[in-house]
PDB file of C-alpha atoms and ligand atoms in Angstrom:
ATOM      1  CA  MET A   1       2.878  -1.675   3.270  1.00  0.00           C
ATOM      2  CA  ALA A   2      -0.532  -1.915   4.910  1.00  0.00           C
ATOM      3  CA  SER A   3      -1.810  -5.484   5.280  1.00  0.00           C
ATOM      4  CA  PRO A   4      -3.355  -6.938   2.105  1.00  0.00           C
ATOM      5  CA  ARG A   5      -6.763  -6.975   3.824  1.00  0.00           C
ATOM      6  CA  HIS A   6      -6.436  -3.311   4.731  1.00  0.00           C
ATOM      7  CA  TYR A   7      -5.203  -2.393   1.261  1.00  0.00           C
ATOM      8  CA  ARG A   8      -8.009  -4.311  -0.490  1.00  0.00           C
ATOM      9  CA  GLY A   9     -10.441  -2.417   1.721  1.00  0.00           C
ATOM     10  CA  ALA A  10      -8.778   0.895   0.813  1.00  0.00           C
ATOM     11  CA  ILE A  11      -9.065   0.173  -2.922  1.00  0.00           C
ATOM     12  CA  ALA A  12     -12.733  -0.841  -2.561  1.00  0.00           C
ATOM     13  CA  LYS A  13     -13.620   2.262  -0.513  1.00  0.00           C
ATOM     14  CA  ALA A  14     -11.870   4.655  -2.883  1.00  0.00           C
ATOM     15  CA  LEU A  15     -13.514   2.952  -5.871  1.00  0.00           C
ATOM     16  CA  ARG A  16     -16.960   3.210  -4.292  1.00  0.00           C
ATOM     17  CA  ALA A  17     -16.544   6.953  -3.735  1.00  0.00           C
ATOM     18  CA  VAL A  18     -15.478   7.415  -7.361  1.00  0.00           C
ATOM     19  CA  THR A  19     -18.249   5.273  -8.880  1.00  0.00           C
ATOM     20  CA  ASP A  20     -20.925   6.818  -6.620  1.00  0.00           C
ATOM     21  CA  ALA A  21     -19.929  10.261  -7.887  1.00  0.00           C
ATOM     22  CA  LEU A  22     -18.961   9.509 -11.487  1.00  0.00           C
ATOM     23  CA  GLY A  23     -20.933   6.411 -12.496  1.00  0.00           C
ATOM     24  CA  LYS A  24     -20.535   2.667 -12.338  1.00  0.00           C
ATOM     25  CA  THR A  25     -19.694   1.990 -15.976  1.00  0.00           C
ATOM     26  CA  PRO A  26     -15.941   2.127 -16.477  1.00  0.00           C
ATOM     27  CA  PRO A  27     -14.654   4.748 -18.939  1.00  0.00           C
ATOM     28  CA  ASP A  28     -13.061   3.737 -22.250  1.00  0.00           C
ATOM     29  CA  VAL A  29      -9.809   5.466 -21.320  1.00  0.00           C
ATOM     30  CA  ALA A  30      -8.259   6.790 -18.113  1.00  0.00           C
ATOM     31  CA  ILE A  31      -5.597   9.490 -18.115  1.00  0.00           C
ATOM     32  CA  ILE A  32      -3.142  10.395 -15.357  1.00  0.00           C
ATOM     33  CA  LEU A  33      -1.977  13.959 -15.875  1.00  0.00           C
ATOM     34  CA  GLY A  34       1.506  15.014 -14.801  1.00  0.00           C
ATOM     35  CA  SER A  35       2.784  18.364 -13.526  1.00  0.00           C
ATOM     36  CA  GLY A  36       1.192  21.343 -15.227  1.00  0.00           C
ATOM     37  CA  LEU A  37      -0.771  19.225 -17.710  1.00  0.00           C
ATOM     38  CA  GLY A  38      -4.188  19.739 -16.096  1.00  0.00           C
ATOM     39  CA  GLY A  39      -5.354  21.870 -19.047  1.00  0.00           C
ATOM     40  CA  VAL A  40      -6.337  18.757 -21.003  1.00  0.00           C
ATOM     41  CA  ALA A  41      -9.316  18.434 -18.693  1.00  0.00           C
ATOM     42  CA  ASP A  42     -10.733  21.626 -20.300  1.00  0.00           C
ATOM     43  CA  HIS A  43     -11.470  19.508 -23.381  1.00  0.00           C
ATOM     44  CA  LEU A  44     -13.888  17.221 -21.542  1.00  0.00           C
ATOM     45  CA  GLN A  45     -17.510  17.515 -22.611  1.00  0.00           C
ATOM     46  CA  GLN A  46     -20.254  17.245 -19.972  1.00  0.00           C
ATOM     47  CA  PRO A  47     -17.690  16.984 -17.190  1.00  0.00           C
ATOM     48  CA  THR A  48     -18.475  15.801 -13.694  1.00  0.00           C
ATOM     49  CA  SER A  49     -15.830  15.896 -11.013  1.00  0.00           C
ATOM     50  CA  LEU A  50     -14.835  14.643  -7.615  1.00  0.00           C
ATOM     51  CA  PRO A  51     -12.090  16.317  -5.575  1.00  0.00           C
ATOM     52  CA  TYR A  52      -9.458  13.977  -4.125  1.00  0.00           C
ATOM     53  CA  VAL A  53     -10.385  15.141  -0.606  1.00  0.00           C
ATOM     54  CA  LYS A  54     -13.681  13.267  -1.092  1.00  0.00           C
ATOM     55  CA  VAL A  55     -11.942  10.020  -1.980  1.00  0.00           C
ATOM     56  CA  PRO A  56     -11.201   7.997   1.163  1.00  0.00           C
ATOM     57  CA  GLY A  57      -7.526   7.047   1.392  1.00  0.00           C
ATOM     58  CA  PHE A  58      -6.336   9.689  -1.083  1.00  0.00           C
ATOM     59  CA  PRO A  59      -3.739  11.935   0.544  1.00  0.00           C
ATOM     60  CA  LYS A  60      -3.673  15.693  -0.002  1.00  0.00           C
ATOM     61  CA  THR A  61      -1.743  16.688  -3.127  1.00  0.00           C
ATOM     62  CA  THR A  62       1.116  18.886  -1.990  1.00  0.00           C
ATOM     63  CA  ILE A  63       2.826  19.875  -5.222  1.00  0.00           C
ATOM     64  CA  PRO A  64       1.928  23.022  -7.201  1.00  0.00           C
ATOM     65  CA  GLY A  65       0.730  21.926 -10.658  1.00  0.00           C
ATOM     66  CA  HIS A  66      -0.959  18.800  -9.246  1.00  0.00           C
ATOM     67  CA  GLU A  67      -4.489  19.895  -8.395  1.00  0.00           C
ATOM     68  CA  GLY A  68      -6.159  16.806  -7.013  1.00  0.00           C
ATOM     69  CA  VAL A  69      -9.435  16.141  -8.804  1.00  0.00           C
ATOM     70  CA  VAL A  70     -10.959  13.193 -10.681  1.00  0.00           C
ATOM     71  CA  LEU A  71     -12.967  14.235 -13.731  1.00  0.00           C
ATOM     72  CA  ARG A  72     -15.249  12.296 -16.005  1.00  0.00           C
ATOM     73  CA  GLY A  73     -16.610  13.386 -19.350  1.00  0.00           C
ATOM     74  CA  LYS A  74     -16.470  12.742 -23.060  1.00  0.00           C
ATOM     75  CA  ILE A  75     -13.854  13.423 -25.657  1.00  0.00           C
ATOM     76  CA  ALA A  76     -15.032  12.801 -29.224  1.00  0.00           C
ATOM     77  CA  GLY A  77     -17.876  10.638 -27.921  1.00  0.00           C
ATOM     78  CA  ARG A  78     -15.597   8.435 -25.821  1.00  0.00           C
ATOM     79  CA  SER A  79     -15.956   8.187 -22.081  1.00  0.00           C
ATOM     80  CA  VAL A  80     -12.805   9.443 -20.369  1.00  0.00           C
ATOM     81  CA  VAL A  81     -11.727   9.698 -16.735  1.00  0.00           C
ATOM     82  CA  ILE A  82      -8.904  12.047 -15.846  1.00  0.00           C
ATOM     83  CA  PHE A  83      -6.866  12.055 -12.657  1.00  0.00           C
ATOM     84  CA  ARG A  84      -5.551  15.589 -12.393  1.00  0.00           C
ATOM     85  CA  GLY A  85      -2.748  15.312  -9.885  1.00  0.00           C
ATOM     86  CA  ARG A  86      -0.792  12.276  -8.757  1.00  0.00           C
ATOM     87  CA  PHE A  87       0.955  11.022  -5.647  1.00  0.00           C
ATOM     88  CA  HIS A  88       4.732  10.821  -5.771  1.00  0.00           C
ATOM     89  CA  TYR A  89       7.217   8.637  -3.981  1.00  0.00           C
ATOM     90  CA  TYR A  90       9.270  11.764  -3.144  1.00  0.00           C
ATOM     91  CA  GLU A  91       6.360  13.176  -1.161  1.00  0.00           C
ATOM     92  CA  GLY A  92       6.965  10.327   1.267  1.00  0.00           C
ATOM     93  CA  HIS A  93       4.054   8.149   0.130  1.00  0.00           C
ATOM     94  CA  SER A  94       4.398   4.394  -0.033  1.00  0.00           C
ATOM     95  CA  LEU A  95       4.075   2.899  -3.503  1.00  0.00           C
ATOM     96  CA  SER A  96       0.722   1.426  -2.365  1.00  0.00           C
ATOM     97  CA  ILE A  97      -0.552   4.990  -2.111  1.00  0.00           C
ATOM     98  CA  VAL A  98       1.228   6.098  -5.297  1.00  0.00           C
ATOM     99  CA  THR A  99      -0.553   3.306  -7.192  1.00  0.00           C
ATOM    100  CA  LEU A 100      -3.929   3.492  -5.408  1.00  0.00           C
ATOM    101  CA  PRO A 101      -5.548   5.419  -8.307  1.00  0.00           C
ATOM    102  CA  ILE A 102      -4.311   2.777 -10.754  1.00  0.00           C
ATOM    103  CA  ARG A 103      -5.578  -0.107  -8.626  1.00  0.00           C
ATOM    104  CA  LEU A 104      -8.927   1.629  -8.355  1.00  0.00           C
ATOM    105  CA  LEU A 105      -9.077   2.016 -12.145  1.00  0.00           C
ATOM    106  CA  GLY A 106      -8.184  -1.622 -12.693  1.00  0.00           C
ATOM    107  CA  LYS A 107     -10.854  -2.799 -10.246  1.00  0.00           C
ATOM    108  CA  TRP A 108     -13.364  -0.508 -11.947  1.00  0.00           C
ATOM    109  CA  GLY A 109     -12.676  -2.365 -15.195  1.00  0.00           C
ATOM    110  CA  VAL A 110     -10.644   0.252 -17.057  1.00  0.00           C
ATOM    111  CA  ARG A 111      -8.489  -1.410 -19.714  1.00  0.00           C
ATOM    112  CA  ASN A 112      -6.772   1.545 -21.376  1.00  0.00           C
ATOM    113  CA  LEU A 113      -4.471   3.941 -19.555  1.00  0.00           C
ATOM    114  CA  VAL A 114      -2.548   7.037 -20.593  1.00  0.00           C
ATOM    115  CA  VAL A 115       0.137   8.177 -18.156  1.00  0.00           C
ATOM    116  CA  SER A 116       1.832  11.515 -18.660  1.00  0.00           C
ATOM    117  CA  ASN A 117       4.672  13.344 -16.981  1.00  0.00           C
ATOM    118  CA  ALA A 118       7.162  16.160 -17.250  1.00  0.00           C
ATOM    119  CA  ALA A 119      10.718  15.029 -17.900  1.00  0.00           C
ATOM    120  CA  GLY A 120      14.230  16.255 -18.561  1.00  0.00           C
ATOM    121  CA  SER A 121      15.997  15.334 -21.799  1.00  0.00           C
ATOM    122  CA  LEU A 122      19.339  13.519 -21.895  1.00  0.00           C
ATOM    123  CA  ARG A 123      19.534  13.804 -25.659  1.00  0.00           C
ATOM    124  CA  ASN A 124      20.754  16.807 -27.597  1.00  0.00           C
ATOM    125  CA  ASP A 125      18.333  15.898 -30.397  1.00  0.00           C
ATOM    126  CA  ILE A 126      15.250  15.956 -28.078  1.00  0.00           C
ATOM    127  CA  PRO A 127      14.785  19.604 -27.048  1.00  0.00           C
ATOM    128  CA  PRO A 128      12.452  21.027 -24.409  1.00  0.00           C
ATOM    129  CA  GLY A 129       8.996  21.396 -25.941  1.00  0.00           C
ATOM    130  CA  SER A 130       9.064  17.879 -27.435  1.00  0.00           C
ATOM    131  CA  LEU A 131       6.497  15.186 -26.761  1.00  0.00           C
ATOM    132  CA  LEU A 132       8.172  11.832 -26.209  1.00  0.00           C
ATOM    133  CA  PHE A 133       6.350   8.502 -26.189  1.00  0.00           C
ATOM    134  CA  LEU A 134       7.733   5.939 -23.777  1.00  0.00           C
ATOM    135  CA  ARG A 135       9.080   2.866 -25.502  1.00  0.00           C
ATOM    136  CA  ASP A 136      10.415   1.435 -22.259  1.00  0.00           C
ATOM    137  CA  HIS A 137      11.590   2.481 -18.827  1.00  0.00           C
ATOM    138  CA  LEU A 138      14.248   1.990 -16.185  1.00  0.00           C
ATOM    139  CA  ASN A 139      12.881   1.581 -12.682  1.00  0.00           C
ATOM    140  CA  LEU A 140      15.586   3.261 -10.591  1.00  0.00           C
ATOM    141  CA  ILE A 141      13.265   4.278  -7.776  1.00  0.00           C
ATOM    142  CA  GLY A 142      14.695   1.425  -5.717  1.00  0.00           C
ATOM    143  CA  GLN A 143      11.238   0.027  -4.906  1.00  0.00           C
ATOM    144  CA  ASN A 144       8.534  -1.947  -6.653  1.00  0.00           C
ATOM    145  CA  PRO A 145       4.803  -1.471  -5.997  1.00  0.00           C
ATOM    146  CA  LEU A 146       4.236  -5.237  -6.262  1.00  0.00           C
ATOM    147  CA  ARG A 147       6.582  -6.035  -3.376  1.00  0.00           C
ATOM    148  CA  GLY A 148       4.830  -7.797  -0.511  1.00  0.00           C
ATOM    149  CA  PRO A 149       1.992 -10.317  -0.545  1.00  0.00           C
ATOM    150  CA  ASN A 150       0.537 -10.565  -4.040  1.00  0.00           C
ATOM    151  CA  LEU A 151      -3.047  -9.429  -4.490  1.00  0.00           C
ATOM    152  CA  ASP A 152      -3.980 -12.452  -6.596  1.00  0.00           C
ATOM    153  CA  GLU A 153      -7.311 -11.013  -7.723  1.00  0.00           C
ATOM    154  CA  LEU A 154      -5.474  -8.087  -9.355  1.00  0.00           C
ATOM    155  CA  GLY A 155      -2.783 -10.025 -11.184  1.00  0.00           C
ATOM    156  CA  PRO A 156      -0.008 -12.612 -11.031  1.00  0.00           C
ATOM    157  CA  ARG A 157       2.924 -12.699  -8.590  1.00  0.00           C
ATOM    158  CA  PHE A 158       5.499 -12.248 -11.364  1.00  0.00           C
ATOM    159  CA  VAL A 159       4.687  -9.785 -14.111  1.00  0.00           C
ATOM    160  CA  ASP A 160       6.139  -9.755 -17.596  1.00  0.00           C
ATOM    161  CA  MET A 161       7.472  -6.295 -18.398  1.00  0.00           C
ATOM    162  CA  SER A 162       8.812  -6.962 -21.899  1.00  0.00           C
ATOM    163  CA  HIS A 163       5.941  -4.924 -23.400  1.00  0.00           C
ATOM    164  CA  ALA A 164       5.198  -2.371 -20.694  1.00  0.00           C
ATOM    165  CA  TYR A 165       4.075   0.181 -23.294  1.00  0.00           C
ATOM    166  CA  ASP A 166       1.487  -1.124 -25.727  1.00  0.00           C
ATOM    167  CA  ALA A 167       2.816  -1.511 -29.274  1.00  0.00           C
ATOM    168  CA  GLU A 168      -0.549  -0.762 -30.906  1.00  0.00           C
ATOM    169  CA  PHE A 169      -1.020   2.351 -28.775  1.00  0.00           C
ATOM    170  CA  LEU A 170       2.416   3.551 -29.900  1.00  0.00           C
ATOM    171  CA  GLN A 171       1.592   2.791 -33.516  1.00  0.00           C
ATOM    172  CA  HIS A 172      -1.635   4.764 -33.160  1.00  0.00           C
ATOM    173  CA  ALA A 173       0.328   7.625 -31.540  1.00  0.00           C
ATOM    174  CA  GLN A 174       2.649   7.648 -34.528  1.00  0.00           C
ATOM    175  CA  THR A 175      -0.277   7.916 -36.967  1.00  0.00           C
ATOM    176  CA  VAL A 176      -1.824  10.745 -34.928  1.00  0.00           C
ATOM    177  CA  THR A 177       1.432  12.727 -34.592  1.00  0.00           C
ATOM    178  CA  GLN A 178       1.943  12.462 -38.337  1.00  0.00           C
ATOM    179  CA  SER A 179      -1.534  13.794 -39.040  1.00  0.00           C
ATOM    180  CA  LEU A 180      -0.891  16.700 -36.641  1.00  0.00           C
ATOM    181  CA  GLN A 181       2.616  17.293 -37.984  1.00  0.00           C
ATOM    182  CA  ILE A 182       4.177  16.768 -34.579  1.00  0.00           C
ATOM    183  CA  PRO A 183       7.505  14.857 -34.554  1.00  0.00           C
ATOM    184  CA  PHE A 184       7.096  11.257 -33.401  1.00  0.00           C
ATOM    185  CA  ILE A 185       9.805  10.630 -30.816  1.00  0.00           C
ATOM    186  CA  THR A 186      10.056   7.526 -28.659  1.00  0.00           C
ATOM    187  CA  GLY A 187      12.477   6.838 -25.847  1.00  0.00           C
ATOM    188  CA  VAL A 188      13.398   5.238 -22.569  1.00  0.00           C
ATOM    189  CA  TYR A 189      12.265   6.980 -19.376  1.00  0.00           C
ATOM    190  CA  ALA A 190      14.399   6.607 -16.254  1.00  0.00           C
ATOM    191  CA  ALA A 191      12.455   7.055 -13.007  1.00  0.00           C
ATOM    192  CA  LEU A 192      14.444   8.304 -10.034  1.00  0.00           C
ATOM    193  CA  PRO A 193      13.079   8.810  -6.524  1.00  0.00           C
ATOM    194  CA  GLY A 194      13.831  12.559  -6.404  1.00  0.00           C
ATOM    195  CA  PRO A 195      13.031  15.131  -5.171  1.00  0.00           C
ATOM    196  CA  SER A 196      16.469  16.594  -5.926  1.00  0.00           C
ATOM    197  CA  TYR A 197      17.205  16.873  -9.621  1.00  0.00           C
ATOM    198  CA  GLU A 198      20.189  14.898 -10.871  1.00  0.00           C
ATOM    199  CA  THR A 199      23.854  15.785 -10.867  1.00  0.00           C
ATOM    200  CA  PRO A 200      25.675  15.924 -14.230  1.00  0.00           C
ATOM    201  CA  SER A 201      27.445  12.660 -13.306  1.00  0.00           C
ATOM    202  CA  GLU A 202      24.148  10.960 -12.568  1.00  0.00           C
ATOM    203  CA  ILE A 203      22.850  12.088 -15.946  1.00  0.00           C
ATOM    204  CA  LYS A 204      25.969  10.655 -17.662  1.00  0.00           C
ATOM    205  CA  MET A 205      25.363   7.396 -15.799  1.00  0.00           C
ATOM    206  CA  LEU A 206      21.700   7.327 -16.895  1.00  0.00           C
ATOM    207  CA  ALA A 207      22.688   7.959 -20.520  1.00  0.00           C
ATOM    208  CA  THR A 208      25.157   5.054 -20.304  1.00  0.00           C
ATOM    209  CA  LEU A 209      22.330   2.889 -18.952  1.00  0.00           C
ATOM    210  CA  GLY A 210      20.227   3.682 -22.008  1.00  0.00           C
ATOM    211  CA  ALA A 211      17.915   6.410 -20.711  1.00  0.00           C
ATOM    212  CA  ASP A 212      16.706   9.158 -23.047  1.00  0.00           C
ATOM    213  CA  VAL A 213      14.684  11.151 -20.518  1.00  0.00           C
ATOM    214  CA  VAL A 214      14.459  11.367 -16.745  1.00  0.00           C
ATOM    215  CA  GLY A 215      11.704  12.020 -14.234  1.00  0.00           C
ATOM    216  CA  MET A 216      10.340  11.140 -10.802  1.00  0.00           C
ATOM    217  CA  SER A 217       7.039   9.366 -11.477  1.00  0.00           C
ATOM    218  CA  THR A 218       5.064   7.131 -13.842  1.00  0.00           C
ATOM    219  CA  VAL A 219       7.010   3.876 -13.523  1.00  0.00           C
ATOM    220  CA  PRO A 220       5.343   2.547 -10.327  1.00  0.00           C
ATOM    221  CA  GLU A 221       1.960   3.342 -11.883  1.00  0.00           C
ATOM    222  CA  VAL A 222       2.858   1.533 -15.095  1.00  0.00           C
ATOM    223  CA  ILE A 223       4.047  -1.534 -13.160  1.00  0.00           C
ATOM    224  CA  ALA A 224       0.745  -1.625 -11.216  1.00  0.00           C
ATOM    225  CA  ALA A 225      -1.225  -1.167 -14.450  1.00  0.00           C
ATOM    226  CA  ARG A 226       0.633  -4.004 -16.178  1.00  0.00           C
ATOM    227  CA  HIS A 227       0.049  -6.214 -13.148  1.00  0.00           C
ATOM    228  CA  MET A 228      -3.660  -5.802 -13.858  1.00  0.00           C
ATOM    229  CA  GLY A 229      -3.189  -6.307 -17.590  1.00  0.00           C
ATOM    230  CA  MET A 230      -4.043  -2.733 -18.565  1.00  0.00           C
ATOM    231  CA  ARG A 231      -2.721  -1.376 -21.857  1.00  0.00           C
ATOM    232  CA  VAL A 232      -0.525   1.683 -21.368  1.00  0.00           C
ATOM    233  CA  LEU A 233       0.530   4.710 -23.378  1.00  0.00           C
ATOM    234  CA  GLY A 234       3.241   6.774 -21.645  1.00  0.00           C
ATOM    235  CA  ILE A 235       3.913  10.376 -22.675  1.00  0.00           C
ATOM    236  CA  SER A 236       6.694  12.671 -21.457  1.00  0.00           C
ATOM    237  CA  CYS A 237       6.502  16.400 -21.997  1.00  0.00           C
ATOM    238  CA  ILE A 238      10.122  17.446 -22.238  1.00  0.00           C
ATOM    239  CA  THR A 239      10.457  20.543 -20.086  1.00  0.00           C
ATOM    240  CA  ASN A 240      14.224  21.006 -19.735  1.00  0.00           C
ATOM    241  CA  TRP A 241      17.672  19.782 -20.658  1.00  0.00           C
ATOM    242  CA  ALA A 242      18.895  17.348 -18.018  1.00  0.00           C
ATOM    243  CA  SER A 243      21.624  18.464 -15.672  1.00  0.00           C
ATOM    244  CA  GLY A 244      25.016  19.019 -17.305  1.00  0.00           C
ATOM    245  CA  LEU A 245      23.810  18.909 -20.922  1.00  0.00           C
ATOM    246  CA  SER A 246      25.305  21.682 -23.011  1.00  0.00           C
ATOM    247  CA  GLY A 247      21.854  23.257 -23.436  1.00  0.00           C
ATOM    248  CA  GLN A 248      21.323  23.494 -19.687  1.00  0.00           C
ATOM    249  CA  THR A 249      22.366  27.058 -19.000  1.00  0.00           C
ATOM    250  CA  LYS A 250      20.270  27.795 -15.909  1.00  0.00           C
ATOM    251  CA  PRO A 251      19.349  25.861 -12.765  1.00  0.00           C
ATOM    252  CA  ILE A 252      16.508  23.340 -13.131  1.00  0.00           C
ATOM    253  CA  THR A 253      13.500  24.476 -11.098  1.00  0.00           C
ATOM    254  CA  HIS A 254       9.963  23.189 -10.628  1.00  0.00           C
ATOM    255  CA  GLU A 255       8.689  26.625 -11.743  1.00  0.00           C
ATOM    256  CA  GLU A 256      10.529  26.230 -15.035  1.00  0.00           C
ATOM    257  CA  VAL A 257       9.141  22.705 -15.457  1.00  0.00           C
ATOM    258  CA  ILE A 258       5.563  23.953 -14.882  1.00  0.00           C
ATOM    259  CA  HIS A 259       6.125  26.959 -17.145  1.00  0.00           C
ATOM    260  CA  GLU A 260       7.282  24.693 -19.961  1.00  0.00           C
ATOM    261  CA  THR A 261       4.376  22.225 -19.560  1.00  0.00           C
ATOM    262  CA  MET A 262       2.003  25.211 -19.735  1.00  0.00           C
ATOM    263  CA  ARG A 263       3.589  26.162 -23.048  1.00  0.00           C
ATOM    264  CA  MET A 264       3.163  22.595 -24.275  1.00  0.00           C
ATOM    265  CA  LYS A 265      -0.386  22.091 -23.115  1.00  0.00           C
ATOM    266  CA  GLU A 266      -1.904  23.012 -26.488  1.00  0.00           C
ATOM    267  CA  THR A 267       0.184  20.438 -28.382  1.00  0.00           C
ATOM    268  CA  PHE A 268      -0.336  17.871 -25.665  1.00  0.00           C
ATOM    269  CA  SER A 269      -4.132  18.395 -25.645  1.00  0.00           C
ATOM    270  CA  ARG A 270      -4.337  18.344 -29.426  1.00  0.00           C
ATOM    271  CA  PHE A 271      -2.461  15.091 -29.524  1.00  0.00           C
ATOM    272  CA  LEU A 272      -4.450  13.467 -26.741  1.00  0.00           C
ATOM    273  CA  THR A 273      -7.910  14.456 -27.999  1.00  0.00           C
ATOM    274  CA  GLU A 274      -7.017  13.200 -31.468  1.00  0.00           C
ATOM    275  CA  TRP A 275      -5.501   9.987 -30.112  1.00  0.00           C
ATOM    276  CA  ILE A 276      -8.731   9.322 -28.209  1.00  0.00           C
ATOM    277  CA  ALA A 277     -11.008  10.402 -31.083  1.00  0.00           C
ATOM    278  CA  LYS A 278      -9.297   8.018 -33.527  1.00  0.00           C
ATOM    279  CA  PHE A 279      -8.785   5.294 -30.938  1.00  0.00           C
ATOM    280  CA  PRO A 280      -9.345   1.894 -32.619  1.00  0.00           C
ATOM    281  CA  GLU A 281     -12.512   0.173 -31.336  1.00  0.00           C
TER     282      GLU A 281
HETATM  283  N1  LIG B 301      14.894  15.475 -13.738  1.00  0.00           N
HETATM  284  C1  LIG B 301      13.992  14.781 -13.007  1.00  0.00           C
HETATM  285  N2  LIG B 301      12.693  15.018 -13.081  1.00  0.00           N
HETATM  286  C2  LIG B 301      12.267  15.978 -13.911  1.00  0.00           C
HETATM  287  C3  LIG B 301      13.152  16.730 -14.701  1.00  0.00           C
HETATM  288  C4  LIG B 301      14.542  16.456 -14.612  1.00  0.00           C
HETATM  289  O1  LIG B 301      15.395  17.077 -15.268  1.00  0.00           O
HETATM  290  N3  LIG B 301      12.403  17.602 -15.422  1.00  0.00           N
HETATM  291  C5  LIG B 301      11.107  17.377 -15.088  1.00  0.00           C
HETATM  292  N4  LIG B 301      11.018  16.396 -14.171  1.00  0.00           N
END
């Protein structure tokens, strides 16, 4: 990791670029959009935007489906910031870079975070096309973004993770899904480093460990967000059966994952706009 002094400077510089372009007042909610989920940004009213290339310290996004732009606007009268595109560990980035957007949000004063991703299902009763709300996670990336000298101004050295995903946010998600007649499914997300998809034996192992879905992101961001005391809602868009499940009849490809998130973007957007609109004060 870069020295704490260097990293603090990087957070401050990136934050300044974002607030200069998008305003000093922190938004009510920030959203990190996963692969192929960028369409939600179409629902922003009066949007302003800043491409990642204009944010010092942000690397280029290299993955199709991750566009690389910060947007600010309103959804149902609430101020929302969207990060369209994220940095992944499998791209070779350190977890300091992976979590730089989250640190920036925390320093800005954002308290409420929605993190989304595409994921494979380990459960025969959770088919592709489902939205799944994270109840908990398994950090199997083999790294932790809080390793190294603690940035005391961001949060404590040791962070409680017994309620990584906010219970009230989940409750609110349940109410919203019911009103939209979408099934309310919760589960445990296992984060692996990737970029290869899993073998059938790895999927069996993950199921034994208690995972319901699997992906390659989100968890480092959630750890960094909890470090700063942010409240988190995690959403997986289930794009495929995990490797070796009886439903998995063709190879898992990124194209298929993107294709499936595109098909889900309507449901995902409907849920998210409603969740924000009815967000308790
Ligand atoms: N495995 C890991 N990551 C993923 C998958 C998967 O099956 N689907 C979407 N992201």
